[in-house]
């Protein structure tokens, strides 16, 4: 092999190696089943009227950061978040709430430290005489053998995530959609 060809092969290999952490990754069938079960639990609670149950799915570092920011314990932060979610959602009727595990994308953080899933979540709700359809990319990742999830659609949420889980710095999360539909 000529030195020019060898250099080209080496350069391509280095470029692919550098890009590999953000390319699609594999998530085991067992982990996918665990994530699906967590989403099903959340589904049952939300459809049953307990939107605050989503707070129990937040990664522990995010809860710890919220607690530190407000000078309370993690459990107090979680409870306050539950109360706010319950209040905000009190006038909302959930019509449809589903996840799309078939559409889930497995990725790896830029530093290669963590594999995560972006799972589309679809929700249709009625509030104040209108119907709203929302799709949000839900980040799901493992901490100490437990899969957690959070919406990272808003810049502030992604910033808190990157603050406490720095391996997510530089990840450009997809944006969700929301539309009002005719009844």
PDB file of C-alpha atoms in Angstrom:
ATOM      1  CA  UNK A   1       0.000   0.000   0.000  1.00  0.00           C
ATOM      2  CA  UNK A   2       1.396   3.380  -0.938  1.00  0.00           C
ATOM      3  CA  UNK A   3       2.170   5.866   1.802  1.00  0.00           C
ATOM      4  CA  UNK A   4      -0.453   8.266   0.401  1.00  0.00           C
ATOM      5  CA  UNK A   5      -3.148   5.556   0.475  1.00  0.00           C
ATOM      6  CA  UNK A   6      -2.061   4.469   3.961  1.00  0.00           C
ATOM      7  CA  UNK A   7      -2.295   8.092   5.161  1.00  0.00           C
ATOM      8  CA  UNK A   8      -5.774   8.430   3.618  1.00  0.00           C
ATOM      9  CA  UNK A   9      -6.968   5.208   5.282  1.00  0.00           C
ATOM     10  CA  UNK A  10      -5.537   6.391   8.612  1.00  0.00           C
ATOM     11  CA  UNK A  11      -7.197   9.821   8.247  1.00  0.00           C
ATOM     12  CA  UNK A  12     -10.582   8.245   7.417  1.00  0.00           C
ATOM     13  CA  UNK A  13     -10.225   5.889  10.375  1.00  0.00           C
ATOM     14  CA  UNK A  14      -9.451   8.770  12.701  1.00  0.00           C
ATOM     15  CA  UNK A  15     -12.418  10.787  11.413  1.00  0.00           C
ATOM     16  CA  UNK A  16     -14.767   7.852  11.871  1.00  0.00           C
ATOM     17  CA  UNK A  17     -13.326   7.142  15.290  1.00  0.00           C
ATOM     18  CA  UNK A  18     -13.867  10.737  16.336  1.00  0.00           C
ATOM     19  CA  UNK A  19     -17.429  10.699  15.034  1.00  0.00           C
ATOM     20  CA  UNK A  20     -18.304   7.288  16.460  1.00  0.00           C
ATOM     21  CA  UNK A  21     -19.445   8.478  19.910  1.00  0.00           C
ATOM     22  CA  UNK A  22     -22.385  10.387  18.448  1.00  0.00           C
ATOM     23  CA  UNK A  23     -23.418   7.733  15.954  1.00  0.00           C
ATOM     24  CA  UNK A  24     -26.260   5.363  16.724  1.00  0.00           C
ATOM     25  CA  UNK A  25     -25.447   2.840  19.422  1.00  0.00           C
ATOM     26  CA  UNK A  26     -26.919  -0.461  20.414  1.00  0.00           C
ATOM     27  CA  UNK A  27     -29.102  -0.815  23.483  1.00  0.00           C
ATOM     28  CA  UNK A  28     -29.686  -4.374  24.640  1.00  0.00           C
ATOM     29  CA  UNK A  29     -33.100  -6.000  24.323  1.00  0.00           C
ATOM     30  CA  UNK A  30     -33.234  -6.241  28.126  1.00  0.00           C
ATOM     31  CA  UNK A  31     -32.554  -2.514  28.512  1.00  0.00           C
ATOM     32  CA  UNK A  32     -35.169  -1.679  25.869  1.00  0.00           C
ATOM     33  CA  UNK A  33     -37.669  -3.871  27.753  1.00  0.00           C
ATOM     34  CA  UNK A  34     -36.804  -2.057  30.997  1.00  0.00           C
ATOM     35  CA  UNK A  35     -37.247   1.354  29.361  1.00  0.00           C
ATOM     36  CA  UNK A  36     -40.540   0.236  27.837  1.00  0.00           C
ATOM     37  CA  UNK A  37     -41.764  -0.958  31.256  1.00  0.00           C
ATOM     38  CA  UNK A  38     -40.797   2.400  32.826  1.00  0.00           C
ATOM     39  CA  UNK A  39     -42.712   4.249  30.119  1.00  0.00           C
ATOM     40  CA  UNK A  40     -45.713   1.934  30.579  1.00  0.00           C
ATOM     41  CA  UNK A  41     -45.716   2.702  34.308  1.00  0.00           C
ATOM     42  CA  UNK A  42     -45.578   6.407  33.547  1.00  0.00           C
ATOM     43  CA  UNK A  43     -48.332   5.996  30.933  1.00  0.00           C
ATOM     44  CA  UNK A  44     -50.654   4.290  33.420  1.00  0.00           C
ATOM     45  CA  UNK A  45     -50.091   6.987  36.027  1.00  0.00           C
ATOM     46  CA  UNK A  46     -50.491   9.898  33.617  1.00  0.00           C
ATOM     47  CA  UNK A  47     -53.592   8.470  31.944  1.00  0.00           C
ATOM     48  CA  UNK A  48     -54.909   7.785  35.457  1.00  0.00           C
ATOM     49  CA  UNK A  49     -54.617  11.512  36.153  1.00  0.00           C
ATOM     50  CA  UNK A  50     -51.277  11.669  37.968  1.00  0.00           C
ATOM     51  CA  UNK A  51     -49.097  13.818  35.711  1.00  0.00           C
ATOM     52  CA  UNK A  52     -46.840  14.486  38.694  1.00  0.00           C
ATOM     53  CA  UNK A  53     -45.620  10.878  38.410  1.00  0.00           C
ATOM     54  CA  UNK A  54     -43.185  12.126  35.767  1.00  0.00           C
ATOM     55  CA  UNK A  55     -41.172  13.698  38.595  1.00  0.00           C
ATOM     56  CA  UNK A  56     -40.321  10.203  39.850  1.00  0.00           C
ATOM     57  CA  UNK A  57     -38.690   9.441  36.504  1.00  0.00           C
ATOM     58  CA  UNK A  58     -36.253  12.376  36.615  1.00  0.00           C
ATOM     59  CA  UNK A  59     -32.544  11.521  36.934  1.00  0.00           C
ATOM     60  CA  UNK A  60     -31.249  11.901  40.503  1.00  0.00           C
ATOM     61  CA  UNK A  61     -28.654  14.501  39.537  1.00  0.00           C
ATOM     62  CA  UNK A  62     -31.361  16.756  38.133  1.00  0.00           C
ATOM     63  CA  UNK A  63     -33.363  16.475  41.351  1.00  0.00           C
ATOM     64  CA  UNK A  64     -30.209  17.180  43.374  1.00  0.00           C
ATOM     65  CA  UNK A  65     -29.501  20.297  41.273  1.00  0.00           C
ATOM     66  CA  UNK A  66     -33.074  21.548  41.767  1.00  0.00           C
ATOM     67  CA  UNK A  67     -32.762  20.949  45.506  1.00  0.00           C
ATOM     68  CA  UNK A  68     -29.440  22.800  45.726  1.00  0.00           C
ATOM     69  CA  UNK A  69     -30.786  25.708  43.695  1.00  0.00           C
ATOM     70  CA  UNK A  70     -33.709  26.203  46.100  1.00  0.00           C
ATOM     71  CA  UNK A  71     -31.976  25.189  49.338  1.00  0.00           C
ATOM     72  CA  UNK A  72     -34.172  22.165  50.046  1.00  0.00           C
ATOM     73  CA  UNK A  73     -33.679  18.406  50.263  1.00  0.00           C
ATOM     74  CA  UNK A  74     -33.998  16.288  47.116  1.00  0.00           C
ATOM     75  CA  UNK A  75     -37.279  14.842  48.397  1.00  0.00           C
ATOM     76  CA  UNK A  76     -38.635  18.335  49.073  1.00  0.00           C
ATOM     77  CA  UNK A  77     -37.625  19.377  45.540  1.00  0.00           C
ATOM     78  CA  UNK A  78     -39.301  16.291  44.073  1.00  0.00           C
ATOM     79  CA  UNK A  79     -42.472  16.922  46.105  1.00  0.00           C
ATOM     80  CA  UNK A  80     -42.574  20.603  45.099  1.00  0.00           C
ATOM     81  CA  UNK A  81     -42.169  19.613  41.441  1.00  0.00           C
ATOM     82  CA  UNK A  82     -44.981  17.068  41.836  1.00  0.00           C
ATOM     83  CA  UNK A  83     -47.250  19.757  43.317  1.00  0.00           C
ATOM     84  CA  UNK A  84     -46.497  22.212  40.497  1.00  0.00           C
ATOM     85  CA  UNK A  85     -47.092  19.517  37.850  1.00  0.00           C
ATOM     86  CA  UNK A  86     -50.374  18.517  39.494  1.00  0.00           C
ATOM     87  CA  UNK A  87     -51.530  22.138  39.649  1.00  0.00           C
ATOM     88  CA  UNK A  88     -50.542  22.928  36.063  1.00  0.00           C
ATOM     89  CA  UNK A  89     -52.225  19.780  34.771  1.00  0.00           C
ATOM     90  CA  UNK A  90     -55.346  20.001  36.967  1.00  0.00           C
ATOM     91  CA  UNK A  91     -57.506  21.367  34.152  1.00  0.00           C
ATOM     92  CA  UNK A  92     -56.063  19.088  31.495  1.00  0.00           C
ATOM     93  CA  UNK A  93     -57.707  15.921  30.175  1.00  0.00           C
ATOM     94  CA  UNK A  94     -55.256  13.442  28.658  1.00  0.00           C
ATOM     95  CA  UNK A  95     -56.875  11.998  25.532  1.00  0.00           C
ATOM     96  CA  UNK A  96     -53.901  10.027  24.220  1.00  0.00           C
ATOM     97  CA  UNK A  97     -50.491   9.335  25.721  1.00  0.00           C
ATOM     98  CA  UNK A  98     -48.087   6.982  24.011  1.00  0.00           C
ATOM     99  CA  UNK A  99     -44.437   6.372  23.426  1.00  0.00           C
ATOM    100  CA  UNK A 100     -42.809   5.248  20.203  1.00  0.00           C
ATOM    101  CA  UNK A 101     -40.148   2.715  21.181  1.00  0.00           C
ATOM    102  CA  UNK A 102     -39.895   1.679  17.526  1.00  0.00           C
ATOM    103  CA  UNK A 103     -38.891   5.264  16.751  1.00  0.00           C
ATOM    104  CA  UNK A 104     -36.402   5.468  19.634  1.00  0.00           C
ATOM    105  CA  UNK A 105     -32.885   6.460  18.641  1.00  0.00           C
ATOM    106  CA  UNK A 106     -29.949   5.042  20.564  1.00  0.00           C
ATOM    107  CA  UNK A 107     -27.023   7.455  20.706  1.00  0.00           C
ATOM    108  CA  UNK A 108     -23.778   7.996  22.584  1.00  0.00           C
ATOM    109  CA  UNK A 109     -22.634  11.239  24.207  1.00  0.00           C
ATOM    110  CA  UNK A 110     -19.840  13.117  22.397  1.00  0.00           C
ATOM    111  CA  UNK A 111     -17.252  11.975  24.948  1.00  0.00           C
ATOM    112  CA  UNK A 112     -18.335   8.361  24.463  1.00  0.00           C
ATOM    113  CA  UNK A 113     -19.135   7.988  28.168  1.00  0.00           C
ATOM    114  CA  UNK A 114     -22.856   7.281  28.032  1.00  0.00           C
ATOM    115  CA  UNK A 115     -25.382   5.613  25.765  1.00  0.00           C
ATOM    116  CA  UNK A 116     -28.833   7.166  25.777  1.00  0.00           C
ATOM    117  CA  UNK A 117     -32.152   6.924  23.977  1.00  0.00           C
ATOM    118  CA  UNK A 118     -34.289   9.658  22.490  1.00  0.00           C
ATOM    119  CA  UNK A 119     -37.827   8.314  22.604  1.00  0.00           C
ATOM    120  CA  UNK A 120     -40.690  10.180  20.901  1.00  0.00           C
ATOM    121  CA  UNK A 121     -43.591  10.743  23.283  1.00  0.00           C
ATOM    122  CA  UNK A 122     -46.966  11.666  21.774  1.00  0.00           C
ATOM    123  CA  UNK A 123     -49.683  13.258  23.866  1.00  0.00           C
ATOM    124  CA  UNK A 124     -53.079  14.640  22.952  1.00  0.00           C
ATOM    125  CA  UNK A 125     -54.841  16.676  25.629  1.00  0.00           C
ATOM    126  CA  UNK A 126     -57.896  18.838  26.048  1.00  0.00           C
ATOM    127  CA  UNK A 127     -57.712  22.060  27.964  1.00  0.00           C
ATOM    128  CA  UNK A 128     -59.751  25.236  28.042  1.00  0.00           C
ATOM    129  CA  UNK A 129     -62.004  24.065  25.203  1.00  0.00           C
ATOM    130  CA  UNK A 130     -59.255  23.118  22.779  1.00  0.00           C
ATOM    131  CA  UNK A 131     -57.370  19.989  21.822  1.00  0.00           C
ATOM    132  CA  UNK A 132     -53.582  20.086  21.680  1.00  0.00           C
ATOM    133  CA  UNK A 133     -51.300  17.466  20.160  1.00  0.00           C
ATOM    134  CA  UNK A 134     -47.718  17.453  21.377  1.00  0.00           C
ATOM    135  CA  UNK A 135     -44.727  15.350  20.466  1.00  0.00           C
ATOM    136  CA  UNK A 136     -41.686  15.600  22.661  1.00  0.00           C
ATOM    137  CA  UNK A 137     -38.294  13.945  22.466  1.00  0.00           C
ATOM    138  CA  UNK A 138     -37.762  12.220  25.780  1.00  0.00           C
ATOM    139  CA  UNK A 139     -34.196  11.581  26.891  1.00  0.00           C
ATOM    140  CA  UNK A 140     -33.755   8.238  28.605  1.00  0.00           C
ATOM    141  CA  UNK A 141     -30.491   7.117  30.172  1.00  0.00           C
ATOM    142  CA  UNK A 142     -29.192   4.850  32.888  1.00  0.00           C
ATOM    143  CA  UNK A 143     -27.813   5.896  36.270  1.00  0.00           C
ATOM    144  CA  UNK A 144     -26.755   3.180  38.704  1.00  0.00           C
ATOM    145  CA  UNK A 145     -28.698   0.477  36.825  1.00  0.00           C
ATOM    146  CA  UNK A 146     -31.942   2.495  36.719  1.00  0.00           C
ATOM    147  CA  UNK A 147     -33.255   4.084  33.503  1.00  0.00           C
ATOM    148  CA  UNK A 148     -34.460   7.657  34.011  1.00  0.00           C
ATOM    149  CA  UNK A 149     -36.211   9.985  31.608  1.00  0.00           C
ATOM    150  CA  UNK A 150     -36.734  13.667  31.111  1.00  0.00           C
ATOM    151  CA  UNK A 151     -37.948  16.080  28.508  1.00  0.00           C
ATOM    152  CA  UNK A 152     -35.034  18.019  27.045  1.00  0.00           C
ATOM    153  CA  UNK A 153     -37.056  20.079  24.602  1.00  0.00           C
ATOM    154  CA  UNK A 154     -36.356  23.346  26.417  1.00  0.00           C
ATOM    155  CA  UNK A 155     -32.897  24.917  26.566  1.00  0.00           C
ATOM    156  CA  UNK A 156     -33.121  25.366  30.347  1.00  0.00           C
ATOM    157  CA  UNK A 157     -33.770  21.651  30.876  1.00  0.00           C
ATOM    158  CA  UNK A 158     -30.865  20.695  28.624  1.00  0.00           C
ATOM    159  CA  UNK A 159     -28.621  23.173  30.477  1.00  0.00           C
ATOM    160  CA  UNK A 160     -29.453  21.646  33.885  1.00  0.00           C
ATOM    161  CA  UNK A 161     -28.827  18.198  32.439  1.00  0.00           C
ATOM    162  CA  UNK A 162     -25.403  19.225  31.072  1.00  0.00           C
ATOM    163  CA  UNK A 163     -24.551  20.894  34.375  1.00  0.00           C
ATOM    164  CA  UNK A 164     -25.022  17.702  36.390  1.00  0.00           C
ATOM    165  CA  UNK A 165     -24.197  15.169  33.677  1.00  0.00           C
ATOM    166  CA  UNK A 166     -21.387  16.944  31.779  1.00  0.00           C
ATOM    167  CA  UNK A 167     -21.109  14.143  29.223  1.00  0.00           C
ATOM    168  CA  UNK A 168     -24.260  15.641  27.637  1.00  0.00           C
ATOM    169  CA  UNK A 169     -22.510  18.955  26.893  1.00  0.00           C
ATOM    170  CA  UNK A 170     -22.621  19.601  23.190  1.00  0.00           C
ATOM    171  CA  UNK A 171     -25.548  17.255  22.527  1.00  0.00           C
ATOM    172  CA  UNK A 172     -28.081  18.954  20.277  1.00  0.00           C
ATOM    173  CA  UNK A 173     -31.425  17.464  21.308  1.00  0.00           C
ATOM    174  CA  UNK A 174     -34.327  17.385  18.859  1.00  0.00           C
ATOM    175  CA  UNK A 175     -37.170  19.833  19.407  1.00  0.00           C
ATOM    176  CA  UNK A 176     -40.738  18.846  20.128  1.00  0.00           C
ATOM    177  CA  UNK A 177     -43.865  20.034  18.416  1.00  0.00           C
ATOM    178  CA  UNK A 178     -47.206  21.285  19.666  1.00  0.00           C
ATOM    179  CA  UNK A 179     -50.276  22.074  17.613  1.00  0.00           C
ATOM    180  CA  UNK A 180     -53.879  22.971  18.299  1.00  0.00           C
ATOM    181  CA  UNK A 181     -56.268  20.710  16.424  1.00  0.00           C
ATOM    182  CA  UNK A 182     -59.948  21.007  15.639  1.00  0.00           C
ATOM    183  CA  UNK A 183     -62.336  19.108  17.897  1.00  0.00           C
TER     184      UNK A 183
END
